[in-house]
Tab-separated table of C-alpha atoms and ligand atoms in Angstrom:
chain	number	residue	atom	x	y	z
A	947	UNK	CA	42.761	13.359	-127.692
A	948	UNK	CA	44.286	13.935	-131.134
A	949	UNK	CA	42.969	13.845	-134.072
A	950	UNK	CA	44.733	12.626	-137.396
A	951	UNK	CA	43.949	12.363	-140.569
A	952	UNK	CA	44.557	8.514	-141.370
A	953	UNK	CA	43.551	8.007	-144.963
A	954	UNK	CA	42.337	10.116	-148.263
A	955	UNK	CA	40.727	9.313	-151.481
A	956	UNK	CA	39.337	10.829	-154.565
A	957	UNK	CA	37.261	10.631	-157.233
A	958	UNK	CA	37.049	12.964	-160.495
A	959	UNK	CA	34.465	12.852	-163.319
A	960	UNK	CA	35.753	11.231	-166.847
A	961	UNK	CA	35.198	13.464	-169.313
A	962	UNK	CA	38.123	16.123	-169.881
A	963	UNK	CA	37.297	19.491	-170.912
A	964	UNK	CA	40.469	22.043	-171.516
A	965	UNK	CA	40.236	25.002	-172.320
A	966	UNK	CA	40.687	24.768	-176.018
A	967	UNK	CA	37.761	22.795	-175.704
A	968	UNK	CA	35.656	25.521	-174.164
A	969	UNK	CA	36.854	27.642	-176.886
A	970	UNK	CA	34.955	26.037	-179.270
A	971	UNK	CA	31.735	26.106	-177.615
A	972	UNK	CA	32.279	30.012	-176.430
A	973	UNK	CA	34.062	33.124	-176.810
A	974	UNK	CA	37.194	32.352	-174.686
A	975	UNK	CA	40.978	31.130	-175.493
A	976	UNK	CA	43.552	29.051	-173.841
A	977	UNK	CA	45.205	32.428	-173.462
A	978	UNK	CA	42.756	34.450	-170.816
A	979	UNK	CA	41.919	31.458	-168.955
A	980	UNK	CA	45.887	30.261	-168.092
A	981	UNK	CA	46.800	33.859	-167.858
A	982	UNK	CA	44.451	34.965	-165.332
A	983	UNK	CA	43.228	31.877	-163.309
A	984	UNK	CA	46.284	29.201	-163.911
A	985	UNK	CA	43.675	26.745	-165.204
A	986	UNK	CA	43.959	24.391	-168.088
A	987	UNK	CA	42.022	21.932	-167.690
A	988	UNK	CA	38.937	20.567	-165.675
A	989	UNK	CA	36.527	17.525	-165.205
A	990	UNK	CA	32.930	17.881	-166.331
A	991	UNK	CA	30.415	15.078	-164.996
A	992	UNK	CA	28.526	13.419	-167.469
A	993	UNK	CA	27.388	9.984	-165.835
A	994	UNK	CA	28.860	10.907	-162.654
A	995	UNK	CA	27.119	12.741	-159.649
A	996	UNK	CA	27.856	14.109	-156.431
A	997	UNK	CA	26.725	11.034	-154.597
A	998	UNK	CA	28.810	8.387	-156.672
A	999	UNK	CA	31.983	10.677	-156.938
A	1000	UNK	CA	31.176	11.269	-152.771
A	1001	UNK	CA	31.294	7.103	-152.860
A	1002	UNK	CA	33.901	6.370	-154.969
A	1003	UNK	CA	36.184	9.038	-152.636
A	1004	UNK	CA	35.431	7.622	-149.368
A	1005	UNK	CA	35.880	4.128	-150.526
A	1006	UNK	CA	39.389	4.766	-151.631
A	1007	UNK	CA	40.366	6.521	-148.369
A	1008	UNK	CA	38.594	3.474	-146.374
A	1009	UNK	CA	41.264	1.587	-147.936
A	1010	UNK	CA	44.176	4.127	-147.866
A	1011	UNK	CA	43.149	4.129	-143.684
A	1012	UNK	CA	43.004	0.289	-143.782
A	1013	UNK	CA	39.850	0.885	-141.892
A	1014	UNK	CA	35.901	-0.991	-142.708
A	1015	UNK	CA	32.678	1.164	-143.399
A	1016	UNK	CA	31.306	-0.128	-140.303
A	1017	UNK	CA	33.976	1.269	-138.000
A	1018	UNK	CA	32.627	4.797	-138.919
A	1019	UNK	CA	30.545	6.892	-136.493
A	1020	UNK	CA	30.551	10.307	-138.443
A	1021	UNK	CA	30.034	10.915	-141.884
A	1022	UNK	CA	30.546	14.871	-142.741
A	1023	UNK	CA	29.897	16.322	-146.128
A	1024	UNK	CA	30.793	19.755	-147.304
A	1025	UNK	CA	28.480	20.274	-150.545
A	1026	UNK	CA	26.517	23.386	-152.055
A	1027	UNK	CA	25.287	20.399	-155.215
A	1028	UNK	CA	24.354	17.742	-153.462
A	1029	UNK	CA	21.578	15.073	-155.748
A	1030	UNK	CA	18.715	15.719	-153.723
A	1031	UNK	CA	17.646	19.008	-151.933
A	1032	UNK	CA	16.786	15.466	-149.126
A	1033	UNK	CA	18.443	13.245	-148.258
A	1034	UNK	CA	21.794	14.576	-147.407
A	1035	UNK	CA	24.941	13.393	-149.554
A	1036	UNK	CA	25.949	12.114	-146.251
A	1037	UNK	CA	22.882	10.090	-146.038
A	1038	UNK	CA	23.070	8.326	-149.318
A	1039	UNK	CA	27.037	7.852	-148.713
A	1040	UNK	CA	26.287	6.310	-145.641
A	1041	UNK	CA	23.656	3.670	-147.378
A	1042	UNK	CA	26.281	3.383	-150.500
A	1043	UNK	CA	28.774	2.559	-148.164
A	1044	UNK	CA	26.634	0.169	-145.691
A	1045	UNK	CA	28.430	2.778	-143.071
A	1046	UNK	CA	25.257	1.480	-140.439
A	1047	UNK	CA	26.624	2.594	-137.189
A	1048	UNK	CA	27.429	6.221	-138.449
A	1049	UNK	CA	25.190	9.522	-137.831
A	1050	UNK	CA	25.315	11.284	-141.201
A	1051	UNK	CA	24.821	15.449	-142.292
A	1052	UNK	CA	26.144	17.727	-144.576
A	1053	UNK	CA	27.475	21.254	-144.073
A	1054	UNK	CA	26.868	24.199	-146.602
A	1055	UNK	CA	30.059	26.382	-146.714
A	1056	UNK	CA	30.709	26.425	-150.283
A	1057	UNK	CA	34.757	26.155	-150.846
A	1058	UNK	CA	34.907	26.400	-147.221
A	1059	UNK	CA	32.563	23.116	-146.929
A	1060	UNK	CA	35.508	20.680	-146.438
A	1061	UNK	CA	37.485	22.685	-143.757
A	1062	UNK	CA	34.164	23.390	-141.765
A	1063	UNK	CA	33.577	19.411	-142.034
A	1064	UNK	CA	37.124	18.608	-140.655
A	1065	UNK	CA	36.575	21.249	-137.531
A	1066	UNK	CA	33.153	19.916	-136.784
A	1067	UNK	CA	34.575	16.334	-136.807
A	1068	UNK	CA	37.455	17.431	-135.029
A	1069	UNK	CA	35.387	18.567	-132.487
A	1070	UNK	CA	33.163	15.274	-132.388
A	1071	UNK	CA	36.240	13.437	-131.881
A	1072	UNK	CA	37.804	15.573	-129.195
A	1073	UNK	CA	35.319	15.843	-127.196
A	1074	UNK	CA	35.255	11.514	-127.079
A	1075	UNK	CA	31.687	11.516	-128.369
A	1076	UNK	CA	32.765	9.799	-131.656
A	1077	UNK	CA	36.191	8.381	-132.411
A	1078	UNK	CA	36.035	7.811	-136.607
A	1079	UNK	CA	34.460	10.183	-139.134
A	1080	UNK	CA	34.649	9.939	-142.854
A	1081	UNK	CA	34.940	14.008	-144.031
A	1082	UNK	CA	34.407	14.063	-147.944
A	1083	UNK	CA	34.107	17.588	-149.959
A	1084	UNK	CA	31.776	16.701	-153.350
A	1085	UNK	CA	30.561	18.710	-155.768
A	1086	UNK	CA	28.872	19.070	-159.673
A	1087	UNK	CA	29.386	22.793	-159.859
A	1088	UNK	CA	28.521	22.452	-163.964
A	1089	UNK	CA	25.187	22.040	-163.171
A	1090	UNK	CA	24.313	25.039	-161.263
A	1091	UNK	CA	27.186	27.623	-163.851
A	1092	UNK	CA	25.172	29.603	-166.155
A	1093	UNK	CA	26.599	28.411	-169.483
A	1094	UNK	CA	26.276	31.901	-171.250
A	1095	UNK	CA	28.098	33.431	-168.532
A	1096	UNK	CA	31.949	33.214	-170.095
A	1097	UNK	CA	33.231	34.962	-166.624
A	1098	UNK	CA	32.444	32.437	-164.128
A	1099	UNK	CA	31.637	28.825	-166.107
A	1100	UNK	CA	35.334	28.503	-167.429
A	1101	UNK	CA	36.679	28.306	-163.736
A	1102	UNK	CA	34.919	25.488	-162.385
A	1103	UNK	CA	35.354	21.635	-162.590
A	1104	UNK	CA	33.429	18.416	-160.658
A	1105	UNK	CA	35.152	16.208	-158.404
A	1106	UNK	CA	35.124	14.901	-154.921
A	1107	UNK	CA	37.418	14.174	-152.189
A	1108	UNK	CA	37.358	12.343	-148.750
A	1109	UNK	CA	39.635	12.182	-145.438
A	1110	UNK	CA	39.143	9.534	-142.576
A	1111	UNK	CA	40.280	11.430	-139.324
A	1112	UNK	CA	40.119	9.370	-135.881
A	1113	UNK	CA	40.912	10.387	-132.303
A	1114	UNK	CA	44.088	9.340	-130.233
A	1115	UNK	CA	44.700	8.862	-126.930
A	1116	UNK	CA	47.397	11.488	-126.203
A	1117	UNK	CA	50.264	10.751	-124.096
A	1118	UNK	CA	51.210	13.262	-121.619
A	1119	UNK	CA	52.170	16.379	-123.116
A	1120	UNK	CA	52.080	14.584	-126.594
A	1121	UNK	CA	51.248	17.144	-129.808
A	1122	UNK	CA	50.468	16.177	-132.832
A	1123	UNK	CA	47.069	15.866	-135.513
A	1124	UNK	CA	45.364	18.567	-135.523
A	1125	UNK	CA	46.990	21.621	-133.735
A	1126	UNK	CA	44.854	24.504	-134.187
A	1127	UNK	CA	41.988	26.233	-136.262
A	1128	UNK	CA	40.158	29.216	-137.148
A	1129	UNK	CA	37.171	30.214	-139.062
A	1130	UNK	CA	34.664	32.585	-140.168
A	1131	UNK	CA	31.665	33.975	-141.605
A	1132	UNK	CA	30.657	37.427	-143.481
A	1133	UNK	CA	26.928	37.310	-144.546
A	1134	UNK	CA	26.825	40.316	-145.291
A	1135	UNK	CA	29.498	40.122	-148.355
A	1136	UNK	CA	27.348	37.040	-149.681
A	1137	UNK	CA	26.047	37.928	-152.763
A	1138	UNK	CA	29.383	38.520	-154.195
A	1139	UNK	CA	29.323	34.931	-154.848
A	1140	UNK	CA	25.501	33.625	-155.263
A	1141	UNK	CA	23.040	31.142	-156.328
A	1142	UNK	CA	19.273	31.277	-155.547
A	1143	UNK	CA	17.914	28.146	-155.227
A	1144	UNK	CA	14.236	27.487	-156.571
A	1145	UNK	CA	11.617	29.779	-155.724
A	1146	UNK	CA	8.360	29.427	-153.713
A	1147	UNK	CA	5.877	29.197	-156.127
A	1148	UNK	CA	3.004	27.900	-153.946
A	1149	UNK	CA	-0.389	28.809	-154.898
A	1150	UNK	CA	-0.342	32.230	-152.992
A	1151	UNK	CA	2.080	33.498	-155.461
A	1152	UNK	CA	3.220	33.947	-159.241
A	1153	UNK	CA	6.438	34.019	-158.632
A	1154	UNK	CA	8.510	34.712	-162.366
A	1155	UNK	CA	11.711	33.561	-160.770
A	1156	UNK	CA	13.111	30.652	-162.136
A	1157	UNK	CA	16.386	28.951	-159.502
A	1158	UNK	CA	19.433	30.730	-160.184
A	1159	UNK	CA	23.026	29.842	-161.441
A	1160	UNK	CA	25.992	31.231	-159.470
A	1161	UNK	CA	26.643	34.643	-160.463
A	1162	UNK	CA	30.152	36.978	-158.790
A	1163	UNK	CA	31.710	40.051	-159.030
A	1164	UNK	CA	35.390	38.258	-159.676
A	1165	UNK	CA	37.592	41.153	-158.251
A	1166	UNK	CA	35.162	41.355	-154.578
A	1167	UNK	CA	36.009	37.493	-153.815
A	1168	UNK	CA	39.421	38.231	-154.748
A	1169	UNK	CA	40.327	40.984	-152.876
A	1170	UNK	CA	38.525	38.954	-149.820
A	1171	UNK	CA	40.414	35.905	-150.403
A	1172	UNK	CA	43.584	38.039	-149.999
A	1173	UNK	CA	42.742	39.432	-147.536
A	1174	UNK	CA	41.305	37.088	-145.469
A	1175	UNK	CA	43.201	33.587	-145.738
A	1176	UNK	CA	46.858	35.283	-145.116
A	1177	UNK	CA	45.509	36.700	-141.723
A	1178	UNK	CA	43.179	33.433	-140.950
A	1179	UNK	CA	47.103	31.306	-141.359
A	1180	UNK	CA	48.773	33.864	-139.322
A	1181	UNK	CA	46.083	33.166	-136.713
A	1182	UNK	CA	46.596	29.174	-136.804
A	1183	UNK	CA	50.639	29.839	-136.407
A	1184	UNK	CA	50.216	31.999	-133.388
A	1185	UNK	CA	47.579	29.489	-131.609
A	1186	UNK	CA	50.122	26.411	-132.377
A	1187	UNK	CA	52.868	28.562	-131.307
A	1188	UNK	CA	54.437	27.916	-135.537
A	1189	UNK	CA	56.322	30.193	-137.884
A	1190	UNK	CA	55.868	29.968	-141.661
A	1191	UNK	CA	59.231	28.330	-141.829
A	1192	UNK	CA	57.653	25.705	-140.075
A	1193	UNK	CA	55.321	24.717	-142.233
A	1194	UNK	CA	56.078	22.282	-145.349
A	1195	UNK	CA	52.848	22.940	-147.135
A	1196	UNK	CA	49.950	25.493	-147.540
A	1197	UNK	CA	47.209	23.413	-148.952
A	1198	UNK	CA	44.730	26.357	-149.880
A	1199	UNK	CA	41.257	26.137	-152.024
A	1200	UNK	CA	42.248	25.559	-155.669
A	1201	UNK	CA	40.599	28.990	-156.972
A	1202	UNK	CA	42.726	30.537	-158.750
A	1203	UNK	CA	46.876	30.632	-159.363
A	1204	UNK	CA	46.878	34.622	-158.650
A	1205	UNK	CA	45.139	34.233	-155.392
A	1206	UNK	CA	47.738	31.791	-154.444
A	1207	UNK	CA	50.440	33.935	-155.169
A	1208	UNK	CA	49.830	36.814	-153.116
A	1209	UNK	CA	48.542	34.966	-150.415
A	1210	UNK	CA	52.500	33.361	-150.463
A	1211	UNK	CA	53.878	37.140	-150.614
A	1212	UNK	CA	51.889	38.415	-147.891
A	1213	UNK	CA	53.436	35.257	-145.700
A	1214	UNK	CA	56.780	35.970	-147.221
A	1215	UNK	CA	56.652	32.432	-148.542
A	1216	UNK	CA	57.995	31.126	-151.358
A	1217	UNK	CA	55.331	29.391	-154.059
A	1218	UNK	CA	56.899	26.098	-153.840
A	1219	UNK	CA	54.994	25.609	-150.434
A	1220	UNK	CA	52.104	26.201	-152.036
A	1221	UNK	CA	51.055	22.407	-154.184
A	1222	UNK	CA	48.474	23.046	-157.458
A	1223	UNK	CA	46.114	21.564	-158.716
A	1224	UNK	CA	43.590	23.833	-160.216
A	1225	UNK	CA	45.957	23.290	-163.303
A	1226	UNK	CA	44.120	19.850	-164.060
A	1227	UNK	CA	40.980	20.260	-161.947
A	1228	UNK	CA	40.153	24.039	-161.778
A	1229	UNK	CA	38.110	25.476	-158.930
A	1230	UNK	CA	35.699	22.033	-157.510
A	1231	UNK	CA	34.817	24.176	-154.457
A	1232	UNK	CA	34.345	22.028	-150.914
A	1233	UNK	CA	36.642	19.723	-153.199
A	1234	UNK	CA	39.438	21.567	-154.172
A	1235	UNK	CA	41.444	20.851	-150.385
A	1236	UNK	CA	40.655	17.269	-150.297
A	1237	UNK	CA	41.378	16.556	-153.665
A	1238	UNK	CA	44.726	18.447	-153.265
A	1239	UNK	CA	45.404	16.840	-149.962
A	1240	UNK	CA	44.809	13.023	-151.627
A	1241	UNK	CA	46.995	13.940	-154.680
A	1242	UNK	CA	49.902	14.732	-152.308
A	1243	UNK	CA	49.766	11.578	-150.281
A	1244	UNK	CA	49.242	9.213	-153.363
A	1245	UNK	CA	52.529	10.608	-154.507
A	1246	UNK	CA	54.198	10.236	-151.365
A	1247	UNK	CA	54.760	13.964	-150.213
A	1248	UNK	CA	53.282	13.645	-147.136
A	1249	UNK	CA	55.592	12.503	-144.052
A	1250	UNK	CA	55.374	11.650	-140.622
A	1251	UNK	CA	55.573	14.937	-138.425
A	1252	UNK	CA	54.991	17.088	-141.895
A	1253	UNK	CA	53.458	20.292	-140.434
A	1254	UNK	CA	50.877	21.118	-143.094
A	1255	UNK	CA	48.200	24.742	-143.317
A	1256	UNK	CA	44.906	23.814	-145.222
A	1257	UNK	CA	42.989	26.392	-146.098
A	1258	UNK	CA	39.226	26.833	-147.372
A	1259	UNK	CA	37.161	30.084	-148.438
A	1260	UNK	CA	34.666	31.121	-151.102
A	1261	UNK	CA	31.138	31.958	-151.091
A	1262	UNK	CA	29.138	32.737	-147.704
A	1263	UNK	CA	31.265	34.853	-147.088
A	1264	UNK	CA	33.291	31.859	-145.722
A	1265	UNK	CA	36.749	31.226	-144.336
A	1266	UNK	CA	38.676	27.912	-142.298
A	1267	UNK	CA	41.724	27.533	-142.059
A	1268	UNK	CA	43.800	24.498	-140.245
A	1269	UNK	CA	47.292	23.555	-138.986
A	1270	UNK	CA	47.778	19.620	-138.729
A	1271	UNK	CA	51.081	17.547	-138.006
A	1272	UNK	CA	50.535	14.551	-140.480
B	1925	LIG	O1	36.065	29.972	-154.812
B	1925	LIG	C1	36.190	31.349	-155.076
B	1925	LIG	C2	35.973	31.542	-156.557
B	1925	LIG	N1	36.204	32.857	-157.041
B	1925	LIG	C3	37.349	33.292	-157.557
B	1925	LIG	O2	38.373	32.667	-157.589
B	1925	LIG	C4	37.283	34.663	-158.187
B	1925	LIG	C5	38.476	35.532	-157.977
B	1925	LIG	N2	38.535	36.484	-159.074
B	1925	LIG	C6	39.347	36.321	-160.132
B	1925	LIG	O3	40.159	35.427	-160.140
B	1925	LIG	C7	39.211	37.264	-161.287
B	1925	LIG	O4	38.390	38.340	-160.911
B	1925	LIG	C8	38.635	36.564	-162.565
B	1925	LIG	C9	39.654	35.565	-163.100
B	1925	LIG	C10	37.334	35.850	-162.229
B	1925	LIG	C11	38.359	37.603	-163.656
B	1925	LIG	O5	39.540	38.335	-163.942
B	1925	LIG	P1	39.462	39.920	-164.093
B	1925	LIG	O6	40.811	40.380	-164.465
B	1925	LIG	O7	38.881	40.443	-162.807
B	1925	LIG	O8	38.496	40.072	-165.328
B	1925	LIG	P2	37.204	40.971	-165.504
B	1925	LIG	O9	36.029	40.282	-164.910
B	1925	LIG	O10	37.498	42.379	-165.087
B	1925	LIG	O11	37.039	40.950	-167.056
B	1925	LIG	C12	38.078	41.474	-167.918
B	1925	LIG	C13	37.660	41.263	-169.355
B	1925	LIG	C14	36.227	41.701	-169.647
B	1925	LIG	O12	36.225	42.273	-170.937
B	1925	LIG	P3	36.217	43.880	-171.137
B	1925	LIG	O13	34.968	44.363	-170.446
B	1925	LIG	O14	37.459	44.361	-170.495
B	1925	LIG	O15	36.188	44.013	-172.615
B	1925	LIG	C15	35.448	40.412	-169.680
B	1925	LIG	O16	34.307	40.491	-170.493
B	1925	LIG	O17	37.706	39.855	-169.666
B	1925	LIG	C16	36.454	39.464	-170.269
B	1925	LIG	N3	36.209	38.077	-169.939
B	1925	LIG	C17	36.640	37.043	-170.695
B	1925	LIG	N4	37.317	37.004	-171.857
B	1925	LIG	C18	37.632	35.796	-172.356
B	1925	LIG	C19	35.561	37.566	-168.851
B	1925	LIG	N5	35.572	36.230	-168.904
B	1925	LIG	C20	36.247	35.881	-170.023
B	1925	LIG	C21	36.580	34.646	-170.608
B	1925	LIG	N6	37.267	34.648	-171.767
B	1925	LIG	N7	36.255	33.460	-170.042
């Protein structure tokens, strides 16, 4: 079997927010933001949520796939702000979408969410249990940031996006979809990058903890991301028998521009490889790869036989990384 990725969509919130904008309402500039994380601008959700951005996503990659909700028997989603703590965001997409004869769960990965969705499918499909699943990465990361916290609100935006991947018969010898991938877990690094969620306050206990907002130590993620994703894209190369020079694009998590960078002089690659978006979207977490991914085949970038690294890691620890031919 092979799986390919046969359609993408997605969705952002309305309201623009740049960082002028933020300058008003804190003590940051234009200035420290661009400098240090590339971003200018991002998408805060007023009316939207992580359901209806979810929606709105998957229906525009239905139609990019020129495929019907019904034909679905997988919905994935990566989310760490989904509406409701139950059901899933893959449960409600599947009733938004009248998706009837899919089996629906999400997967908590944080940035990660969307490349552990696309492996898990990937899997699915391989293995001829399913043959269509609808991946999505959603999330409304302004609603668990901790508005007095200047170091970590300014980098995050909203936004959702969504993939259809179906399984192929495969010729004899035949390569092509997905080639190879690789991921990971460090739990023990995980409160670099935390949020509690609510506390038990049952009757047994007075608990004074209220739920958390995400809270990092900025220079530990980075110096994992660096780390980690460079090594995690050598590993795809090797087990798809590829050399950098093979590869058009490495679409990576949108977290920040000097994370990119070095990740693209480790590889000895040059940054034109390496598409942005965290210029108009900043960091939207399980979102950031499919939103990037959607952005580059709406504009036509994306080509038959394209050999393509996509790349997800953030909070967990978490890292998966993927080489596809598209
Ligand atoms: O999905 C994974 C998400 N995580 C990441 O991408 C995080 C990776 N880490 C980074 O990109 C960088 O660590 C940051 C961009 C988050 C921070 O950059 P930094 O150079 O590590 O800054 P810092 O935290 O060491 O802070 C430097 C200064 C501090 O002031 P003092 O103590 O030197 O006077 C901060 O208080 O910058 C100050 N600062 C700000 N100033 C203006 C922190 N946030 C801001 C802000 N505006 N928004």
């Amino acid at each position: 079997m092979i799986t390919r990725i046969i359609g993408t969509g997605s969705s952002l919130p309305s309201n623009l927010v740049t960082n002028d904008d933020l300058s008003k309402i804190m003590d940051t500039s234009d200035e420290w933001i661009s400098s240090r994380t590339g971003i200018k601008e991002r998408r805060l959700a007023k009316e939207e949520t992580t359901a209806s951005m979810a929606a709105e996503a998957s229906r525009k990659a239905l139609e990019n796939a020129g495929i019907s909700a019904e034909e679905i028997d997988l919905i994935i989603v990566g989310t760490i702000t989904g509406d409701y703590v139950t059901p899933s965001t893959s449960c409600e997409i599947q009733a938004k979408l009248g998706a009837v004869n899919a089996v629906a769960f999400d997967v908590n990965a944080a940035c990660s969410g969307f490349m552990f969705a696309l492996h898990t499918a990937h899997i699915y499909l391989q293995s001829g249990i399913y043959k269509t699943a609808l991946i999505i990465g959603a999330e409304t990361l302004s609603k668990i940031m901790d508005w007095n916290d200047r170091s970590t609100c300014v980098l995050f935006g909203d936004g959702a996006g969504a993939a259809i991947v179906r399984a192929y018969a495969q010729a004899r010898n035949e390569k092509g979809g997905l080639l190879a991938f690789e991921q990971g877990s460090d739990g023990a690094k995980g409160k670099v990058l935390a949020c509690r969620d609510r506390v038990n306050n049952n009757p047994l206990i007075q608990n004074p903890l209220e739920p958390g907002y995400v809270s990092m130590d900025g220079q530990e993620v980075y110096k994992f991301a660096v780390g980690t994703v460079p090594a995690s894209i050598i590993k795809v190369l090797e087990m798809s028998e590829l050399k950098t020079e093979d590869i058009k694009y490495f679409v990576l998590h949108q977290a920040n521009i000097r994370i990119i960078q070095s990740v693209a002089k480790r590889l000895k690659v040059s940054e034109e490889k390496f598409p942005l978006s965290l210029d108009h979207c900043g960091n939207i977490s399980a979102a950031s790869v499919p939103i990037l991914l959607d952005e580059m085949n709406r504009k036509g970038m994306l080509k038959a036989g394209d050999k393509i690294v996509m790349s997800g890691f953030g909070a967990g620890l978490t890292w998966g990384t993927a080489v596809i031919e598209w």
